Tab-separated table of N, CA and C in Angstrom:
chain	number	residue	atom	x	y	z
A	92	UNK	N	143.903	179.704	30.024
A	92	UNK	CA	143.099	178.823	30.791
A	92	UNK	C	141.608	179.201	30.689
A	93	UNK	N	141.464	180.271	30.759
A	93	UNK	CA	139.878	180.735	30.369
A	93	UNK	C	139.610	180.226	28.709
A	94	UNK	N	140.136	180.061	28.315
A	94	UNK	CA	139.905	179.652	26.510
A	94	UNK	C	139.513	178.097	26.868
A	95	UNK	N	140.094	177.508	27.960
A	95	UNK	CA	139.838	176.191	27.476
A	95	UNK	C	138.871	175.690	28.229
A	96	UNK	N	138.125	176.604	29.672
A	96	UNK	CA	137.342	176.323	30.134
A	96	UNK	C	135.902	177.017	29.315
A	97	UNK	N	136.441	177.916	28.527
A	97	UNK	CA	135.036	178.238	28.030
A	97	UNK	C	134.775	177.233	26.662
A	98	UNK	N	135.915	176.846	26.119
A	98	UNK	CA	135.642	175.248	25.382
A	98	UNK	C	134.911	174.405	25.799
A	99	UNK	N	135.665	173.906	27.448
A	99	UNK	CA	135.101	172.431	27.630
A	99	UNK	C	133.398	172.961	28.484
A	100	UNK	N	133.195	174.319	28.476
A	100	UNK	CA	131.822	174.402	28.979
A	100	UNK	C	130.983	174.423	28.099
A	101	UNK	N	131.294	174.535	26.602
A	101	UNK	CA	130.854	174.971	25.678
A	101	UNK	C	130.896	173.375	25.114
A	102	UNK	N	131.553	172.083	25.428
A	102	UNK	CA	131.568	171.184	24.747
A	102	UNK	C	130.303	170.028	25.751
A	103	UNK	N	130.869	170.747	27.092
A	103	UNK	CA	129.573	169.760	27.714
A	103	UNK	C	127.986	170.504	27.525
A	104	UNK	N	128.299	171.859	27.266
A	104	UNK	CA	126.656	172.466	26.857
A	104	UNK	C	125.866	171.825	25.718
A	105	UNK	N	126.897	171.394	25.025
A	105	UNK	CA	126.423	170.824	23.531
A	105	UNK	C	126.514	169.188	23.452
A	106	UNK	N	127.127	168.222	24.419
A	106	UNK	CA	126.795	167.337	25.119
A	106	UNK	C	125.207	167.114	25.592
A	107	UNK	N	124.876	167.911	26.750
A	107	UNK	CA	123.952	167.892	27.313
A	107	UNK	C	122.839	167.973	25.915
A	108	UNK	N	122.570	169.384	25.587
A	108	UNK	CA	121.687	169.503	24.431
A	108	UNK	C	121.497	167.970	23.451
A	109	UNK	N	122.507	167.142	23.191
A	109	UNK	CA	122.636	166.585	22.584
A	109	UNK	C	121.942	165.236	23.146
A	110	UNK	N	122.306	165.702	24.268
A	110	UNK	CA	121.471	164.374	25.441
A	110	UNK	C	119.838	164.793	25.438
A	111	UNK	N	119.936	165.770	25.359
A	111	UNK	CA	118.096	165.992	25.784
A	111	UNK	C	117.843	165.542	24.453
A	112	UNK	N	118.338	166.089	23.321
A	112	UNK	CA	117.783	165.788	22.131
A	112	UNK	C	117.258	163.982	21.873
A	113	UNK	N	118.484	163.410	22.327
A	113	UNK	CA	118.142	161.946	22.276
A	113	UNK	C	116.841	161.504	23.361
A	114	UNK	N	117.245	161.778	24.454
A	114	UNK	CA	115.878	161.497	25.056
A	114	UNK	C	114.885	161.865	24.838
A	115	UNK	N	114.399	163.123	24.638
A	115	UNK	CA	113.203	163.936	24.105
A	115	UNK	C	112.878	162.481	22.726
A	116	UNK	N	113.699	162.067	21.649
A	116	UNK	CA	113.293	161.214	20.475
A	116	UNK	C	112.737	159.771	21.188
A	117	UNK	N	113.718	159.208	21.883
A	117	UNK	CA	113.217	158.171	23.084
A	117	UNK	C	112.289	158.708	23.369
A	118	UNK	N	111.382	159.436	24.337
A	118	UNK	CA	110.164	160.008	25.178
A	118	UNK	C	109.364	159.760	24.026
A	119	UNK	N	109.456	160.102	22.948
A	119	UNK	CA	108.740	160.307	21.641
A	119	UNK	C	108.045	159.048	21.369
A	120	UNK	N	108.913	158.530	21.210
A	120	UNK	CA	108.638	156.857	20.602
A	120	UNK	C	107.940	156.404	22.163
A	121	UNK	N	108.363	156.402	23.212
A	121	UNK	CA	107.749	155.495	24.390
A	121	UNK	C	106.141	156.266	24.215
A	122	UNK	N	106.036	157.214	24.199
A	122	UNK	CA	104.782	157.623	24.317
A	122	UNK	C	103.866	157.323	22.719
A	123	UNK	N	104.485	157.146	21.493
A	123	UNK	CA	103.653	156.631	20.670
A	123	UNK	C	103.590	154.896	20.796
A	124	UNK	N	104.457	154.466	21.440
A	124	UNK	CA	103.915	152.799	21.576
A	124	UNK	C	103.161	152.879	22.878
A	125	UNK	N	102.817	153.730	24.166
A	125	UNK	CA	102.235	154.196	24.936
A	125	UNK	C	99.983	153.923	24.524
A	126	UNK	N	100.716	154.824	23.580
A	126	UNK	CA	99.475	154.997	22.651
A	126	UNK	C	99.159	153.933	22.090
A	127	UNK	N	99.903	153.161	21.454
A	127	UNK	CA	99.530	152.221	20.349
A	127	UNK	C	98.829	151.017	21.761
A	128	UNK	N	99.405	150.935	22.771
A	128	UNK	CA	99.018	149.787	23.615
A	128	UNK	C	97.720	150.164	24.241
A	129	UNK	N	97.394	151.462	24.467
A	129	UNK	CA	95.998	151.895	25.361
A	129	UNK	C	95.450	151.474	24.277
A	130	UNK	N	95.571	151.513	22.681
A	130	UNK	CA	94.311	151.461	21.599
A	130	UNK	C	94.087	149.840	22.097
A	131	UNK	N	95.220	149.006	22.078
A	131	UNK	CA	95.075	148.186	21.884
A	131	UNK	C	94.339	147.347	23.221
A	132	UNK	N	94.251	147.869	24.183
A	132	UNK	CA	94.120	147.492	25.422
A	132	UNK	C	92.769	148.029	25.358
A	133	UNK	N	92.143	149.158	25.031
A	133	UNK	CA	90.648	149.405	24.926
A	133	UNK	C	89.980	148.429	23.717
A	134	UNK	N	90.541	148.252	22.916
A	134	UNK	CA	90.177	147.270	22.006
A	134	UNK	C	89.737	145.696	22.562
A	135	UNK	N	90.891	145.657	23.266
A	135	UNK	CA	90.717	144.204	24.147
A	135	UNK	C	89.634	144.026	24.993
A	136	UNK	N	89.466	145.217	25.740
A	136	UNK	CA	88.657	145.609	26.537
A	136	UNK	C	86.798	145.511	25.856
A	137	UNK	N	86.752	145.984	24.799
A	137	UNK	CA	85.713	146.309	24.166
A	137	UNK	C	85.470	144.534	23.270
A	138	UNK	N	86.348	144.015	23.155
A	138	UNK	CA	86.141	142.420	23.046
A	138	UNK	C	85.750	141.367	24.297
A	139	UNK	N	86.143	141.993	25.385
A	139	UNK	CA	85.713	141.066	26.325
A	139	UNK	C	84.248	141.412	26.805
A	140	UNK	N	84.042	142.371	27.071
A	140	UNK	CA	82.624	143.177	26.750
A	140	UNK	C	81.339	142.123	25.983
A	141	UNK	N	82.142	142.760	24.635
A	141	UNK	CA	81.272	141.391	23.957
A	141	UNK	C	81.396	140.274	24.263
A	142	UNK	N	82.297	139.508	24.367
A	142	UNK	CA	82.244	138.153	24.507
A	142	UNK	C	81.310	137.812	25.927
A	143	UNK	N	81.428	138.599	26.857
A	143	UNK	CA	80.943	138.665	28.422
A	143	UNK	C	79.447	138.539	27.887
A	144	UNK	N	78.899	139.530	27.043
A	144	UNK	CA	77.095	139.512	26.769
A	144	UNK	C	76.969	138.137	25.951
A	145	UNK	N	77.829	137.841	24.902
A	145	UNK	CA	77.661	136.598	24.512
A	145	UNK	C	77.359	135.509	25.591
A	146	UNK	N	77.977	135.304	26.015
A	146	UNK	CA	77.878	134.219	26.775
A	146	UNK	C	76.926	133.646	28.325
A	147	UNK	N	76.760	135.227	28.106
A	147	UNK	CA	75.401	135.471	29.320
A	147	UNK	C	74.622	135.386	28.494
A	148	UNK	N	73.894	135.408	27.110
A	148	UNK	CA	72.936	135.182	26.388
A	148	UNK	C	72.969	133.888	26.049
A	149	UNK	N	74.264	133.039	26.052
A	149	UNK	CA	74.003	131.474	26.146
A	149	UNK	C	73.677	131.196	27.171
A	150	UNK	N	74.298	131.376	28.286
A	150	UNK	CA	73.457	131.081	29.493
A	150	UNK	C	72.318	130.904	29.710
A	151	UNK	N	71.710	132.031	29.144
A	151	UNK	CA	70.271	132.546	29.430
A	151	UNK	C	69.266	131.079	28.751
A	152	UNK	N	70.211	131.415	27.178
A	152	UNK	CA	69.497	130.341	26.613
A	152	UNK	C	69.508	128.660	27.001
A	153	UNK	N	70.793	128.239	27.638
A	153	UNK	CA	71.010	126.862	27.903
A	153	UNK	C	69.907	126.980	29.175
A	154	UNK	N	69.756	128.098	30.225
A	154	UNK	CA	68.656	128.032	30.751
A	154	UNK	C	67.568	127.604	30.254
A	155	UNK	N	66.874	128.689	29.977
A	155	UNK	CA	65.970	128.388	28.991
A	155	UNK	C	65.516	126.882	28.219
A	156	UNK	N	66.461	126.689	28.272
A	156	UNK	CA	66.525	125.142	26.843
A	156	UNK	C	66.165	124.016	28.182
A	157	UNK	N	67.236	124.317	28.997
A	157	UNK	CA	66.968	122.840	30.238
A	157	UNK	C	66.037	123.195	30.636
A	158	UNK	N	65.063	124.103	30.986
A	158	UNK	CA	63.655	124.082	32.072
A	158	UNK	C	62.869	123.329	30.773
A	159	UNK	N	63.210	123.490	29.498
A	159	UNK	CA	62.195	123.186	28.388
A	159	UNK	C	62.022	121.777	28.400
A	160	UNK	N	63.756	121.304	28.716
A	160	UNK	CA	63.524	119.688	28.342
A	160	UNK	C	63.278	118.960	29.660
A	161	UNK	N	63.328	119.877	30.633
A	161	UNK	CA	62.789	119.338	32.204
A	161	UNK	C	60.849	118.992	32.159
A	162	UNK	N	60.764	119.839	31.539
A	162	UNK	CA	58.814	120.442	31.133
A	162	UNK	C	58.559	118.995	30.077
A	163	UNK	N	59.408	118.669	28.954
A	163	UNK	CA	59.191	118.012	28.236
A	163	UNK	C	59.176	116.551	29.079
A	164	UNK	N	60.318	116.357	30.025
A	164	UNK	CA	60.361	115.093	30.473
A	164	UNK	C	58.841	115.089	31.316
A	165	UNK	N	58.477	115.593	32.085
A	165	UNK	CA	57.647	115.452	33.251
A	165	UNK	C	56.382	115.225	31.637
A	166	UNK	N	56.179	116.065	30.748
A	166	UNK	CA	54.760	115.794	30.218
A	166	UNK	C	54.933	114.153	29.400
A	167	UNK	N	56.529	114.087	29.080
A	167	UNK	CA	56.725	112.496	28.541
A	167	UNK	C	56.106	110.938	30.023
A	168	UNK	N	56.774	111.599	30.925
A	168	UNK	CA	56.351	110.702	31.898
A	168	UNK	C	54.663	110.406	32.283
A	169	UNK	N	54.032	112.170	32.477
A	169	UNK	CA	52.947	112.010	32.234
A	169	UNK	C	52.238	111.336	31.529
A	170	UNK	N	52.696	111.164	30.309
A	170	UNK	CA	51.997	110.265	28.865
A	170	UNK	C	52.060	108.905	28.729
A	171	UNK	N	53.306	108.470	29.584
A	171	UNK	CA	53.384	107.325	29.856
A	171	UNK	C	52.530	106.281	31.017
A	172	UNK	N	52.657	107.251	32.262
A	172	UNK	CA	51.928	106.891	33.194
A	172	UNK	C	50.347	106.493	32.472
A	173	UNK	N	49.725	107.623	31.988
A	173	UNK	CA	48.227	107.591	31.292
A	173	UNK	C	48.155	106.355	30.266
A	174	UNK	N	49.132	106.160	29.720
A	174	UNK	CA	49.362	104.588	28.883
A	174	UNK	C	49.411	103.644	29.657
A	175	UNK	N	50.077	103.530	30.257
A	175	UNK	CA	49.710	102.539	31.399
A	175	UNK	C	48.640	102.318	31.721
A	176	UNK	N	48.234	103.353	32.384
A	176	UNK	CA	46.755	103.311	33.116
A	176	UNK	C	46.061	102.565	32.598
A	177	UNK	N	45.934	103.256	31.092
A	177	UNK	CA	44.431	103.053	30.343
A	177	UNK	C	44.756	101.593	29.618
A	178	UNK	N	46.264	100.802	29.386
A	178	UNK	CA	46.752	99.685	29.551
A	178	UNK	C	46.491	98.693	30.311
A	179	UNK	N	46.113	99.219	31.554
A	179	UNK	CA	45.756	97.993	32.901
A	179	UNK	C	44.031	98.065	32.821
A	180	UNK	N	43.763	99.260	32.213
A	180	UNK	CA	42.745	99.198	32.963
A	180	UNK	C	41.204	98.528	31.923
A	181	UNK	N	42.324	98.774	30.142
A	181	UNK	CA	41.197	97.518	29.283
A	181	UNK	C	41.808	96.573	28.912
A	182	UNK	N	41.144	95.539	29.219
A	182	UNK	CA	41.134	94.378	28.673
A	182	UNK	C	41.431	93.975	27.394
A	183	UNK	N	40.592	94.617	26.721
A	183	UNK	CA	40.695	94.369	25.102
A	183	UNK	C	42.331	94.403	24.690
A	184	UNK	N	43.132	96.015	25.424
A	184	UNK	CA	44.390	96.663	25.334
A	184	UNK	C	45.297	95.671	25.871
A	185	UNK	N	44.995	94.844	26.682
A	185	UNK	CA	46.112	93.640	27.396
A	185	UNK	C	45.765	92.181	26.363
A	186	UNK	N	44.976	92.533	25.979
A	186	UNK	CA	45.245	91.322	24.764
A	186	UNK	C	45.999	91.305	23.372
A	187	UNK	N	45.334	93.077	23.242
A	187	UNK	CA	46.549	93.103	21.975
A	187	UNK	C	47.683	93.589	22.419
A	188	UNK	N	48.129	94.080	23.279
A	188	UNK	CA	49.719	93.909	23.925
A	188	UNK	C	50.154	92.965	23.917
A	189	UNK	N	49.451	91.571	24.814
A	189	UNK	CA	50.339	90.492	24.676
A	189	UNK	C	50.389	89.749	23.106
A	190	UNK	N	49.102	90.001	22.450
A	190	UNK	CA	49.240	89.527	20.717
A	190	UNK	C	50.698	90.083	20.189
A	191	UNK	N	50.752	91.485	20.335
A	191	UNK	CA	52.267	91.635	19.700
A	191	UNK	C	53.142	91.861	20.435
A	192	UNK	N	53.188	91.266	21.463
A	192	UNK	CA	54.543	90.686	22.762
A	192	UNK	C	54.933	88.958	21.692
A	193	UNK	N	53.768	88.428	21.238
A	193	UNK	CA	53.748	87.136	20.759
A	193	UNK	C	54.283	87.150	19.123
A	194	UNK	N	53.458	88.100	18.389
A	194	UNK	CA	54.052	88.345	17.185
A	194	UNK	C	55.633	88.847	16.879
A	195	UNK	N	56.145	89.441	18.743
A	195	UNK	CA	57.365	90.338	18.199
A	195	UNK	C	58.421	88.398	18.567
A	196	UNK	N	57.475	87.619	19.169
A	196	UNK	CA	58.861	86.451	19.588
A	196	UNK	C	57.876	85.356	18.329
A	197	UNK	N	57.782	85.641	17.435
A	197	UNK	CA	57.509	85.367	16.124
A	197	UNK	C	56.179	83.758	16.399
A	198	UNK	N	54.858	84.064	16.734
A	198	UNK	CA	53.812	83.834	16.845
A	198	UNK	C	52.639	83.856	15.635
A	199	UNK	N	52.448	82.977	15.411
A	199	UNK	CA	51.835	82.672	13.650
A	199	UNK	C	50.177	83.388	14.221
A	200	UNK	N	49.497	83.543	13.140
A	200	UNK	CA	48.177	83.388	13.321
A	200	UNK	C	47.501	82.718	13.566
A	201	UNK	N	47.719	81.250	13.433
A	201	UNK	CA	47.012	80.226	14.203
A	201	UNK	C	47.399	80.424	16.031
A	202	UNK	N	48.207	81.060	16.493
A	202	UNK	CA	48.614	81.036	17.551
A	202	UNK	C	48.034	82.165	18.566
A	203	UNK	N	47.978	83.461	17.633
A	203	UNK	CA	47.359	84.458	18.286
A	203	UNK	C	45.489	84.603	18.170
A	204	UNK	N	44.931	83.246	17.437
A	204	UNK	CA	43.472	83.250	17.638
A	204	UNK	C	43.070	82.694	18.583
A	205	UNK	N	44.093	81.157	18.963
A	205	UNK	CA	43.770	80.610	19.844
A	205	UNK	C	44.257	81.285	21.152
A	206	UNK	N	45.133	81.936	21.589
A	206	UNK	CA	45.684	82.507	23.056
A	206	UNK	C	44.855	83.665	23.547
A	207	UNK	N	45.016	84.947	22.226
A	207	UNK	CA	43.836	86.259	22.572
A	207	UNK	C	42.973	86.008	22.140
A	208	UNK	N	42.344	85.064	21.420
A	208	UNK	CA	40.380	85.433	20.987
A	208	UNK	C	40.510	85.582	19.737
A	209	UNK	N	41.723	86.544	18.737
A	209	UNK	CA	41.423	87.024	18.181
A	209	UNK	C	40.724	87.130	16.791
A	210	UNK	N	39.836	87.554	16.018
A	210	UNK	CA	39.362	87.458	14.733
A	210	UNK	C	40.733	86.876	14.007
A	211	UNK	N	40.545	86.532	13.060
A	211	UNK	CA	41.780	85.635	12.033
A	211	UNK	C	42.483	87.254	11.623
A	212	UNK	N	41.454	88.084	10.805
A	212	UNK	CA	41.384	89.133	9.978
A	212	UNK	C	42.684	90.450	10.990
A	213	UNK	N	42.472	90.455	12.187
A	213	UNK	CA	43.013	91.389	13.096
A	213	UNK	C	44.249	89.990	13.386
A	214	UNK	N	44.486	89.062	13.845
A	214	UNK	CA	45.791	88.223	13.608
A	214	UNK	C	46.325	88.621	12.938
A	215	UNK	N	46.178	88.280	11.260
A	215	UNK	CA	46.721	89.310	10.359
A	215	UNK	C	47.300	90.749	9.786
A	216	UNK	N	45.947	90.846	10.208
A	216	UNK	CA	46.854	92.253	10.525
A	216	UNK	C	47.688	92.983	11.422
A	217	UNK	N	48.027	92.269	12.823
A	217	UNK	CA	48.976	92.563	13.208
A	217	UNK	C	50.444	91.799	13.163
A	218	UNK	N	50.122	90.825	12.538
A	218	UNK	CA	51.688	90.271	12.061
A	218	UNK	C	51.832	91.420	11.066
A	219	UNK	N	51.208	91.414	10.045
A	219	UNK	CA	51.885	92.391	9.089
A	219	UNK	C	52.051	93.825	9.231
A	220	UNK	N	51.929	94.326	10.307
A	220	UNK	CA	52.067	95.718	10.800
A	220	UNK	C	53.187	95.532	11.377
A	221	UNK	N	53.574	94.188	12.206
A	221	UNK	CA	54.489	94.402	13.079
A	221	UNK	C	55.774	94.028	12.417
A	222	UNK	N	55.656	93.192	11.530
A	222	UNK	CA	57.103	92.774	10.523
A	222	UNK	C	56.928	94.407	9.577
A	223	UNK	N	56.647	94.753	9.420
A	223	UNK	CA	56.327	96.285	8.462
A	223	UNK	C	57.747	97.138	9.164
């Protein structure tokens, strides 16, 4: 009876061993895909990074860009208003406005000497500027 207990102690000793051995190879492998995922996870990490400054530098710039075309509208309006103005405010400028208000709803030269005043020579030449 001692022969067969020092067998079966001797068969689960080498059991066990046999067990650590497998797990220890398992542990092995979990800790190199362990590894492989932190690379990959600092990697990820170091992409969002970038992408994060990217896109705060578009920001910056779509900023940037709209105050530009905000600046642009107000000096367009400005330019317009001053056309106007200086529109109402000569005479000469409200005649040849309405001359090619008349030339654009197709108004001959006999038509625009007699309505604006105008020289024959300047009739002419604004039909043919304006069909141009």
């Amino acid at each position: 009876m001692g022969d067969e207990f020092l067998i079966a102690a001797l068969v689960y000793v080498i059991a066990c061993l046999g067990l650590v051995l497998y797990l220890q190879k398992q542990l092995s492998k979990l800790r190199s895909k362990v590894e492989a995922l932190t690379v990959l996870v600092k990697e990820g990490d170091r992409q969002r990074e970038t992408f994060k400054r990217e896109m705060q530098e578009l920001r910056s710039g779509t900023i940037g860009m709209g105050r530009r075309v905000i600046e642009l509208e107000k000096r367009l309006h400005q330019q317009s208003e001053r056309i106007e103005e200086s529109t109402q405010q000569d005479p000469q400028a409200k005649l040849y406005s309405r001359a090619m208000k008349m030339v654009a709803l197709g108004a001959g030269v006999d038509e625009l000497i007699k309505e604006c005043e105008l020289p024959k020579a300047e009739a002419e030449l604004l039909i043919r500027l304006h069909r141009k």
